[in-house]
Coordinates of C-alpha atoms in Angstrom, one line a residue:
F1 CA 84.7 91.9 140.2
D2 CA 81.2 90.5 139.4
I3 CA 80.3 91.3 135.8
S4 CA 76.8 89.9 136.2
Q5 CA 75.9 93.0 138.3
T6 CA 77.0 95.6 135.7
E7 CA 75.0 97.1 132.9
P8 CA 76.8 97.6 129.5
A9 CA 77.3 101.2 128.5
L10 CA 75.3 102.0 125.5
I11 CA 76.9 104.9 123.6
F12 CA 74.3 105.2 120.9
E13 CA 71.3 103.2 119.7
S14 CA 70.5 103.4 116.0
E15 CA 67.0 103.6 114.7
A16 CA 65.4 100.2 114.2
L17 CA 66.3 98.4 111.0
P18 CA 63.6 96.4 109.2
E19 CA 65.4 93.1 109.9
P20 CA 68.0 92.0 112.4
V21 CA 71.6 92.8 111.6
Q22 CA 73.4 89.7 110.4
A23 CA 77.0 91.1 109.9
I24 CA 79.1 94.3 109.8
A25 CA 82.2 95.4 108.0
L26 CA 84.1 98.6 108.6
Q27 CA 86.1 100.8 106.2
D28 CA 87.4 104.3 106.8
H29 CA 84.6 106.0 108.7
Y30 CA 81.8 103.9 107.3
A31 CA 80.0 100.8 108.7
F32 CA 78.4 98.5 106.2
L33 CA 75.6 96.4 107.8
V34 CA 73.5 93.6 106.2
A35 CA 70.1 92.9 107.6
G36 CA 68.7 89.7 106.1
R37 CA 66.0 90.4 103.4
A38 CA 66.4 94.1 103.9
G39 CA 69.8 94.3 102.3
L40 CA 72.7 96.7 102.8
F41 CA 72.8 99.7 105.1
I42 CA 75.7 102.2 105.1
Y43 CA 76.4 104.4 108.1
D44 CA 78.9 107.3 108.5
I45 CA 80.5 106.5 111.9
A46 CA 83.0 109.4 112.0
T47 CA 81.2 110.6 115.1
T48 CA 80.8 107.4 117.1
S49 CA 78.2 108.8 119.4
L50 CA 76.0 109.8 116.4
P51 CA 76.1 107.4 113.5
V52 CA 74.3 108.7 110.4
L53 CA 72.5 106.5 107.8
V54 CA 74.1 107.5 104.5
S55 CA 72.2 105.1 102.2
S56 CA 70.7 101.6 101.9
L57 CA 70.3 99.2 99.1
D58 CA 67.7 96.4 98.9
T59 CA 69.5 93.3 97.7
P60 CA 67.9 90.0 96.6
G61 CA 68.1 87.0 98.9
F62 CA 68.9 86.8 102.6
A63 CA 72.1 88.7 103.4
T64 CA 74.1 86.8 106.0
D65 CA 77.6 88.3 105.7
V66 CA 79.4 91.4 104.2
D67 CA 83.0 92.5 103.6
V68 CA 84.5 95.4 101.8
A69 CA 87.5 95.7 99.5
K70 CA 88.6 97.4 96.3
G71 CA 85.6 99.9 96.3
N72 CA 83.1 97.1 96.6
A73 CA 80.9 95.5 99.3
F74 CA 80.6 91.8 98.8
I75 CA 77.4 90.3 100.3
A76 CA 76.7 86.6 100.9
A77 CA 73.0 86.4 100.1
Q78 CA 72.4 82.7 100.6
G79 CA 70.6 81.3 97.5
A80 CA 70.9 84.6 95.7
G81 CA 74.6 84.3 95.4
V82 CA 77.3 86.8 96.1
R83 CA 76.1 90.4 95.4
I84 CA 78.8 92.8 94.5
V85 CA 77.9 96.4 95.3
N86 CA 80.0 99.4 94.1
I87 CA 80.5 101.6 97.2
E88 CA 83.0 104.1 95.8
N89 CA 80.4 106.7 96.6
P90 CA 78.7 105.4 99.8
A91 CA 75.8 107.8 99.3
L92 CA 75.0 106.1 95.9
P93 CA 75.7 102.3 96.2
Y94 CA 74.7 100.2 93.2
E95 CA 74.9 96.5 92.4
S96 CA 77.7 96.1 89.9
D97 CA 77.8 92.3 89.6
I98 CA 76.3 89.0 90.8
L99 CA 78.0 85.7 91.2
D100 CA 75.4 83.1 91.4
W101 CA 75.6 79.4 91.3
P102 CA 72.1 77.7 91.3
G103 CA 71.6 75.2 94.1
L104 CA 74.4 76.7 96.3
S105 CA 73.8 78.9 99.3
M106 CA 76.4 81.5 100.1
V107 CA 76.6 82.0 103.9
G108 CA 79.9 83.7 104.7
L109 CA 82.8 85.5 103.0
D110 CA 86.0 87.4 103.4
A111 CA 87.3 89.9 100.9
L112 CA 90.9 90.9 100.7
E113 CA 92.5 94.1 99.3
G114 CA 94.5 92.1 96.7
G115 CA 91.2 91.2 95.0
R116 CA 90.7 87.7 96.4
V117 CA 87.3 86.7 97.9
V118 CA 86.7 83.5 99.7
V119 CA 83.1 82.3 100.2
S120 CA 81.7 79.6 102.5
L121 CA 78.9 77.5 101.0
D122 CA 76.0 75.8 102.8
P123 CA 76.3 73.0 103.7
S124 CA 79.9 72.1 103.5
S125 CA 82.4 73.6 101.2
F126 CA 84.1 76.9 100.2
F127 CA 85.5 78.5 97.1
Q128 CA 87.7 81.4 96.3
F129 CA 87.9 83.8 93.3
W130 CA 89.7 86.9 92.3
V131 CA 88.0 90.2 91.4
V132 CA 89.5 91.4 88.1
P133 CA 88.1 94.6 86.5
D134 CA 85.9 93.9 83.6
A135 CA 86.0 90.1 84.0
T136 CA 83.6 87.6 85.6
P137 CA 85.1 84.6 87.4
K138 CA 84.2 81.3 85.9
D139 CA 84.7 77.6 86.7
L140 CA 85.4 78.1 90.3
L141 CA 86.8 75.1 92.2
T142 CA 84.9 74.2 95.4
T143 CA 86.7 72.6 98.3
P144 CA 84.8 70.3 100.6
V145 CA 84.8 71.0 104.4
P146 CA 83.7 68.5 107.1
G147 CA 80.8 69.8 109.1
T148 CA 78.7 72.8 108.1
A149 CA 80.8 75.7 106.7
R150 CA 79.6 79.0 108.2
G151 CA 82.0 81.9 109.1
I152 CA 85.2 82.2 107.1
S153 CA 88.2 84.4 107.4
V154 CA 91.5 84.7 105.5
R155 CA 94.9 85.7 106.8
K156 CA 97.9 85.6 104.5
N157 CA 97.7 82.3 102.6
F158 CA 95.4 80.5 105.0
T159 CA 91.6 80.3 105.2
Y160 CA 90.0 79.6 108.6
I161 CA 86.5 78.1 108.4
A162 CA 84.0 77.9 111.3
A163 CA 82.6 74.4 110.4
G164 CA 79.9 73.8 113.0
S165 CA 80.3 70.5 114.8
A166 CA 83.5 69.9 112.9
G167 CA 85.1 72.8 114.7
L168 CA 87.8 75.1 113.2
R169 CA 89.2 74.0 109.8
I170 CA 92.3 75.5 108.3
A171 CA 93.3 75.3 104.6
D172 CA 96.3 76.6 102.7
T173 CA 94.8 78.7 99.9
S174 CA 98.0 80.0 98.4
T175 CA 97.3 78.0 95.2
V176 CA 94.3 77.3 93.1
F177 CA 94.0 73.9 94.8
P178 CA 93.5 74.5 98.5
Q179 CA 95.0 71.9 100.9
A180 CA 93.7 71.1 104.4
V181 CA 96.5 71.9 106.9
G182 CA 94.9 71.7 110.3
F183 CA 91.8 71.5 112.5
C184 CA 90.6 71.5 116.0
K185 CA 87.2 70.6 117.4
K186 CA 85.5 70.1 120.7
Q187 CA 86.8 67.1 122.6
G188 CA 84.4 64.5 123.7

């Protein structure tokens, strides 16, 4: 079977967004897209062949990643920090908090239902914080990562970091002080 001779099946093509889509997160029957300087777009995808734009929210900075948990969309917005958008009513999203550290660029994140959010920083570190109602995280501990931290994902007590030329980096983040536990990178 030669896949180079087949055309992909396009079920539906959405209207053009003002900027290229950088990332997507799904929750229930909604798709949350971030599109660079254009911010957040929320689509109802209950009917997969006919997604409907429910709302959008212009967010400061350049949105590179999004994840959803606990009624919030967390948006990595490079130099504009982590934008926290309340999405309890997807038709009326609003920015409820901003986590901003001058001089640091937020490029990737992963939000977990338990309230933990892990963020990768450009160029080479990550941090984690917990979302607690009516409280703002302070004094976050950053953890250096070899290479250039980009994508980040958390499963159970481990954080997996796409670290550019330094490959995949794995850290045990079950405590406040993360510990490197493994890595793999391209040989040669």
